[in-house]
CSV table of C-alpha atoms in Angstrom, one decimal:
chain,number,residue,atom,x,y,z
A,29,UNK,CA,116.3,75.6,107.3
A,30,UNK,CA,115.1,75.7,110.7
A,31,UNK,CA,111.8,73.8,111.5
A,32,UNK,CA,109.6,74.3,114.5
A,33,UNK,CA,106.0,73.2,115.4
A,34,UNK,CA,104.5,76.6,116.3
A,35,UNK,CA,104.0,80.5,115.2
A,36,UNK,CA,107.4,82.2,115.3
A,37,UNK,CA,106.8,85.7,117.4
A,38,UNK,CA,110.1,87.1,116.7
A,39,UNK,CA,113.9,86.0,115.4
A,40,UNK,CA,116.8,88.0,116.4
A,41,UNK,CA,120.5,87.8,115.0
A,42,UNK,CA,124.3,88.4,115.9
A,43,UNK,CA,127.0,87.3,114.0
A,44,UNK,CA,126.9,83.6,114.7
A,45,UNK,CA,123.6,83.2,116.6
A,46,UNK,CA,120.2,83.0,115.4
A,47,UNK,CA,117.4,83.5,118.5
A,48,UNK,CA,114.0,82.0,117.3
A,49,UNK,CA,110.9,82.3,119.7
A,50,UNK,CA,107.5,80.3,119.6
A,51,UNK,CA,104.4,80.6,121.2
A,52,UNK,CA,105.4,76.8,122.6
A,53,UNK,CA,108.2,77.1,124.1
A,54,UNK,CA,111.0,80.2,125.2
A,55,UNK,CA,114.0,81.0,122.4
A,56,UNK,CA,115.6,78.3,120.6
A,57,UNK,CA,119.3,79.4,119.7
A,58,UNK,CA,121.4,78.1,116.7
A,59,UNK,CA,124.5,78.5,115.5
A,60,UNK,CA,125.4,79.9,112.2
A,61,UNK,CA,128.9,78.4,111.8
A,62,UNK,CA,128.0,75.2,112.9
A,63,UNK,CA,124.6,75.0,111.4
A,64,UNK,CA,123.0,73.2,114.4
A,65,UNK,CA,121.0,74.0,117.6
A,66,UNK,CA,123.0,74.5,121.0
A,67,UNK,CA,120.2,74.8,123.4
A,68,UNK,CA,117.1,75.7,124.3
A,69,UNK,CA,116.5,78.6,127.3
A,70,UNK,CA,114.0,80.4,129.1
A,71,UNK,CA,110.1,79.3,129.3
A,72,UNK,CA,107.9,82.3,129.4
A,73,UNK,CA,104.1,82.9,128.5
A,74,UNK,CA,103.3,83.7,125.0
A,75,UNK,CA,103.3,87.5,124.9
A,76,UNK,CA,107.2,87.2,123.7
A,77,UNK,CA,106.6,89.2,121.2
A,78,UNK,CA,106.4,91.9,123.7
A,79,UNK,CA,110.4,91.5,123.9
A,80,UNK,CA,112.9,94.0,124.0
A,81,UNK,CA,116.6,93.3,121.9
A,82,UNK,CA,119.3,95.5,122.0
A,83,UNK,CA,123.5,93.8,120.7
A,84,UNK,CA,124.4,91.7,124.2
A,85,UNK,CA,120.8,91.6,126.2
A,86,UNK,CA,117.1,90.9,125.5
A,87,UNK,CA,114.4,91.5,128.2
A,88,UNK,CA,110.9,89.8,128.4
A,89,UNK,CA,107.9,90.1,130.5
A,90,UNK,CA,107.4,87.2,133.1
A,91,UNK,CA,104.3,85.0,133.8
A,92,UNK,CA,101.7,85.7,136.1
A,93,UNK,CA,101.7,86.1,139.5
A,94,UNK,CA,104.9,88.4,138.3
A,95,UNK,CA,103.4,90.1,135.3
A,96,UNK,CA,104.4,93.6,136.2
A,97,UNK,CA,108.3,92.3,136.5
A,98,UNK,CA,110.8,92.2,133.5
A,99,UNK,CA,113.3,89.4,133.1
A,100,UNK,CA,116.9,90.2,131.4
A,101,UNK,CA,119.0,87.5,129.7
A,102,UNK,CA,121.8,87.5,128.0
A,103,UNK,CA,122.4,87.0,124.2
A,104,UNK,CA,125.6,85.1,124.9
A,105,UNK,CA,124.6,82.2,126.8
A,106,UNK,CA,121.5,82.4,127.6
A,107,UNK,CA,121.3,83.0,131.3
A,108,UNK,CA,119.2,85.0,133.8
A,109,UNK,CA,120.8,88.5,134.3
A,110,UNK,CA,118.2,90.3,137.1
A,111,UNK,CA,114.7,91.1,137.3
A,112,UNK,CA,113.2,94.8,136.7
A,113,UNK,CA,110.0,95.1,139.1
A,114,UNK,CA,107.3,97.7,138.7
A,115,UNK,CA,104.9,97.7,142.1
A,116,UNK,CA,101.7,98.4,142.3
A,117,UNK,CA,102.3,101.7,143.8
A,118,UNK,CA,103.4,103.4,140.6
A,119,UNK,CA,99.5,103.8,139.3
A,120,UNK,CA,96.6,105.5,140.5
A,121,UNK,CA,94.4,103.6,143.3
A,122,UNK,CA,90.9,103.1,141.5
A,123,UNK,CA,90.1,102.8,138.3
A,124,UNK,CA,88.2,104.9,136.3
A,125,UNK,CA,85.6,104.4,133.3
A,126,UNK,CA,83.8,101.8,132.7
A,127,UNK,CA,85.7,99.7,130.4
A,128,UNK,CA,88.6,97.7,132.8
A,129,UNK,CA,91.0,96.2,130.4
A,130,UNK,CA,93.1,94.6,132.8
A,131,UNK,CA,92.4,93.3,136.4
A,132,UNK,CA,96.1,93.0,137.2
A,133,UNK,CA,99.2,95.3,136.1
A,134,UNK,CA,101.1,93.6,133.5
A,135,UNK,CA,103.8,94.4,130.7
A,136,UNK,CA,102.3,95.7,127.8
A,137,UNK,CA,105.2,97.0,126.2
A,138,UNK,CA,109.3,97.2,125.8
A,139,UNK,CA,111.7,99.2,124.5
A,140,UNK,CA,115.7,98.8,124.9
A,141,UNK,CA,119.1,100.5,124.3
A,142,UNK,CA,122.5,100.2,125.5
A,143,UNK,CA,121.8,102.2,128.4
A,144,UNK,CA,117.9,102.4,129.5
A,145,UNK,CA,114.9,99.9,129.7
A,146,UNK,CA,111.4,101.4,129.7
A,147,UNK,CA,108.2,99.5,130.0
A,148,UNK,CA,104.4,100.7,129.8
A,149,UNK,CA,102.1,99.3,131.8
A,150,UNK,CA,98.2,99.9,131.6
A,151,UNK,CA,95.8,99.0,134.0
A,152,UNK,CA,92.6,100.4,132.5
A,153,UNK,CA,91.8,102.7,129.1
A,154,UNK,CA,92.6,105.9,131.3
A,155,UNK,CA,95.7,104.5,133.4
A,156,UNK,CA,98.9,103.8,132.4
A,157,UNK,CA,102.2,103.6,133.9
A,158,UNK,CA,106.0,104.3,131.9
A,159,UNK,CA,109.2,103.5,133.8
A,160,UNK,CA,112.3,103.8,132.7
A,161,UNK,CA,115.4,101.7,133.7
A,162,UNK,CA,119.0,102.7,133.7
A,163,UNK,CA,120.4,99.6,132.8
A,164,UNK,CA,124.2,100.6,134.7
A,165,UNK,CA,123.2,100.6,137.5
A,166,UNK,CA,119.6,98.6,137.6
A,167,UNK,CA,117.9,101.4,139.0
A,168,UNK,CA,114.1,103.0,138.4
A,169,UNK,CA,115.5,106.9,137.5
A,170,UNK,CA,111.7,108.0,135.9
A,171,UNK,CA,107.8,106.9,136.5
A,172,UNK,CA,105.6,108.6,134.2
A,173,UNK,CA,101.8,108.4,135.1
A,174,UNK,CA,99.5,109.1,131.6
A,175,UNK,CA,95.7,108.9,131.5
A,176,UNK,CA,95.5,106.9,128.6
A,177,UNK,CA,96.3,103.4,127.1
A,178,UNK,CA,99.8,103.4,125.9
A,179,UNK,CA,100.0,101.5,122.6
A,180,UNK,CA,104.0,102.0,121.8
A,181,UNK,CA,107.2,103.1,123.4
A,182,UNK,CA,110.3,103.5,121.6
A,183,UNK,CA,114.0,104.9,122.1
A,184,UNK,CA,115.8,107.4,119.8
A,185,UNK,CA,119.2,108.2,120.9
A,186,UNK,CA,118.3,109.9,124.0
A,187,UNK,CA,114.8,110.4,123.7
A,188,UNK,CA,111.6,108.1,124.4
A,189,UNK,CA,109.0,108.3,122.2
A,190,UNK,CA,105.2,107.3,124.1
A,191,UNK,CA,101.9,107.0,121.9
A,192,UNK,CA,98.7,106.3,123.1
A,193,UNK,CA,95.1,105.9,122.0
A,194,UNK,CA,93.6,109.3,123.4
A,195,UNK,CA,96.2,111.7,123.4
A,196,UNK,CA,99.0,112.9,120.9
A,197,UNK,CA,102.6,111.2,121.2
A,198,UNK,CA,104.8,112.5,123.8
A,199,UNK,CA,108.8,112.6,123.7
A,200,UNK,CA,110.4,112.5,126.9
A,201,UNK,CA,114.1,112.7,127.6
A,202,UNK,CA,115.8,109.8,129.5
A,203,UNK,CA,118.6,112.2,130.9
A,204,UNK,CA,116.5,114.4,132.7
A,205,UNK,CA,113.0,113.0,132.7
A,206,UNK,CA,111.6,116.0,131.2
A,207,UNK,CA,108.5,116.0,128.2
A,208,UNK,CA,110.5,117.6,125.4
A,209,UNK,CA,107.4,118.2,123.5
A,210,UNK,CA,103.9,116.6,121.8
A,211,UNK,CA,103.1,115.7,118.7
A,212,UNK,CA,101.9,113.9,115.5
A,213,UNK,CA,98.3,112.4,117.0
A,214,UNK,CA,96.7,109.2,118.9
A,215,UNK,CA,96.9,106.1,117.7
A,216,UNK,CA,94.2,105.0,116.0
A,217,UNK,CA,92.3,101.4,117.3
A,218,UNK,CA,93.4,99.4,114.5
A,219,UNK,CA,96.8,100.9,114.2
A,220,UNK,CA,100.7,100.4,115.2
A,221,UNK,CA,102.8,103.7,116.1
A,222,UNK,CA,106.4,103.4,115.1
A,223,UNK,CA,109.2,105.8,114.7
A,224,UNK,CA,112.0,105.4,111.3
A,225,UNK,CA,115.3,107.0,112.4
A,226,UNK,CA,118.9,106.8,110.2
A,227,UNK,CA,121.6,108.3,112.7
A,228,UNK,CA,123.5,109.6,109.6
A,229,UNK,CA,120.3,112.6,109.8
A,230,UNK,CA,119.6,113.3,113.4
A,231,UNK,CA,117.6,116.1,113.1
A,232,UNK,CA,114.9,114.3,111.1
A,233,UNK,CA,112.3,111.3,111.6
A,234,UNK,CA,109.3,110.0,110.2
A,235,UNK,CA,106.3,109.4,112.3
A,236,UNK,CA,104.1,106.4,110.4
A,237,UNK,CA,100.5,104.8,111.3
A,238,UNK,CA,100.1,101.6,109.8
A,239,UNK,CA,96.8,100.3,109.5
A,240,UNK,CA,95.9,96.9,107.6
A,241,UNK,CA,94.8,98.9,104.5
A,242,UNK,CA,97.3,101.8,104.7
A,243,UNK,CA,100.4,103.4,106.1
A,244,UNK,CA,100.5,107.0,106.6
A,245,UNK,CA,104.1,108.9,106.9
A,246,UNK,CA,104.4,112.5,109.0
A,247,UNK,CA,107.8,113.5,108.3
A,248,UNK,CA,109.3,115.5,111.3
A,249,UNK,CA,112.4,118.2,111.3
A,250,UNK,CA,113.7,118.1,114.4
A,251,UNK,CA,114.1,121.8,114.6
A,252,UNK,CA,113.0,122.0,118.0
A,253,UNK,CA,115.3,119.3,120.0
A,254,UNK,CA,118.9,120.2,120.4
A,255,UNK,CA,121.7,119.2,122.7
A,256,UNK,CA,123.7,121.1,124.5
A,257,UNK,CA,127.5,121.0,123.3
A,258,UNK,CA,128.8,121.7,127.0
A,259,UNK,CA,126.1,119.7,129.4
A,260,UNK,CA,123.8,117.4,127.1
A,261,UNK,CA,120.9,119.2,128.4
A,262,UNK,CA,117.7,119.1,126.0
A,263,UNK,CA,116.1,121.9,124.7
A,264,UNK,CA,112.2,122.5,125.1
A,265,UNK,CA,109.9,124.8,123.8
A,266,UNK,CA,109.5,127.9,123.1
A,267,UNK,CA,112.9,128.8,124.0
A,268,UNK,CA,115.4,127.3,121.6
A,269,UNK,CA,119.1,127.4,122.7
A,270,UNK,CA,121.7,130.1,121.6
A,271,UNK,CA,124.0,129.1,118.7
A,272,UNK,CA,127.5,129.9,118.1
A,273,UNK,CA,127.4,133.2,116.7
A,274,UNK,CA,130.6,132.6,114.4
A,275,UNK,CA,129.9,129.5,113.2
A,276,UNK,CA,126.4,128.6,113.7
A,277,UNK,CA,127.3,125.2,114.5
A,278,UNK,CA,126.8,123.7,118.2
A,279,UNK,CA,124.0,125.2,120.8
A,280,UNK,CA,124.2,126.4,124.4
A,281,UNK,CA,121.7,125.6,127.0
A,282,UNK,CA,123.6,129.2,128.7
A,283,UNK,CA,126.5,132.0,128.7
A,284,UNK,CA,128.4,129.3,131.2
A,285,UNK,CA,128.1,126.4,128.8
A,286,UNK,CA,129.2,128.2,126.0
A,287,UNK,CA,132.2,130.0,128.1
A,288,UNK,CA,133.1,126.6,128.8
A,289,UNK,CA,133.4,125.1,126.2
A,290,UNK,CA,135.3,127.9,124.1
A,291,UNK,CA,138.5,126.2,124.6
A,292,UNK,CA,137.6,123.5,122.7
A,293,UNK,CA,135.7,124.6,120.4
A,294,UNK,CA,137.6,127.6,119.2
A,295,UNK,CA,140.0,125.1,117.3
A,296,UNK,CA,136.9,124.1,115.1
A,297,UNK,CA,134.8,127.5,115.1
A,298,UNK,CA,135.1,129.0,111.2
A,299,UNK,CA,132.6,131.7,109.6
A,300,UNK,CA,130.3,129.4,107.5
A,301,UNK,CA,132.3,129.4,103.5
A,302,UNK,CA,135.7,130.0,105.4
């Protein structure tokens, strides 16, 4: 039993470890195998819940004056990894409408994996920034601009998943930075926008709105988002890649992809039933 004095905002667990976080104070950590607390770490303002988790890292937005910067720690000990900084250059100069949600840039939301970090930032109803992180290397690879209030981000294998209150969801992909496609609808004021995934079916999803009365499900076939077997390129509409004509098995982006990768392939390639 582990007893606090405050709201919990979110608990995270690894195979020993047990990272609690409270509206008073940053994330208490505990161990399983010993059953007692080793330490308390970081102090941050009480948006935690606006946290990102992935195996070894989590990132949080920091206090203000530094509201537009993300802070990574690690899930081992505790300590400060680096800081992610978004400037003020990355949205547009004035504002526009009349209803100014925030006078300052800050984090409003996070998403994780192994490899990328994206964060939305909204300045207004009709600005918002996306930027997305490639954790290797620390570097900014894409800035998305989107004239709308941005109300979820999440990743799905390689693809990032944006929904906002005034336009349908969009799917980028983190590889290239392109907009694979748009979908499903915006999300509603009183609603959360999520996306349920199970690796073991990759080329379907379900799109849900949940609402305080209700949850409504839009189940999606990926039919139009495949991967190139020889250069992990991402197909976009309305031209689908070619398949393999034997076996009707991988996609080619091109002639030269699928040349190239004959060599390895023909080892696997069988007529469907043979």
């Amino acid at each position: 039993v582990l007893a606090g004095h405050s709201r919990i905002l979110f608990i995270h667990l690894t195979p020993d470890r047990v990272f609690c976080s409270a509206e008073d104070y940053g994330i208490r950590v505990w161990s399983i195998s010993q059953q007692k607390e080793l330490m308390t770490v970081w102090s941050f303002h009480r948006h935690t819940l606006r946290r990102a988790v992935t195996d070894k890292r989590v990132f949080v937005p920091n206090h203000f004056p530094d509201s537009d910067s993300i802070s990574e720690y690690s899930l081992e000990d505790g300590t400060f990894q680096r800081a992610f900084k978004v400037t003020a250059r990355e949205l547009p100069e004035k504002t526009e409408g009349p209803n100014k949600l925030f006078a300052e840039l800050s984090v409003t939301y996070l998403a994780a994996s192994d490899d990328w970090l994206v964060a939305s930032l909204t300045k207004d109803v009709h600005n918002s920034v996306v930027v997305a992180w490639y954790l290797p290397d620390g570097s900014a690879r894409h800035v998305w601009r989107l004239h709308q209030r941005v109300r979820m981000v999440q990743i799905v294998d390689e693809m990032l998943f944006v929904g906002g209150d005034q336009q349908p969801a969009k799917v980028f992909n983190l590889t290239t930075g392109d907009e694979v496609l748009s979908f499903a609808r915006p999300i509603a004021a009183n609603e959360s926008m999520g996306i349920d995934y199970d690796p073991a079916f990759p080329k379907s999803l379900t799109v849900y709105f949940a609402s305080p009365t209700e949850v409504t499900c839009l189940p999606l076939r990926r039919r139009n988002i495949y991967k190139c077997q020889q250069c992990d390129k991402i197909e976009a509409q309305p031209k689908p890649f070619k398949m393999c004509s034997r076996c009707r098995s991988p996609r080619y982006c091109s002639v030269a992809c699928q040349t190239a990768d004959w060599k390895q392939h023909k080892a696997v390639c069988k007529a469907p039933g043979k």
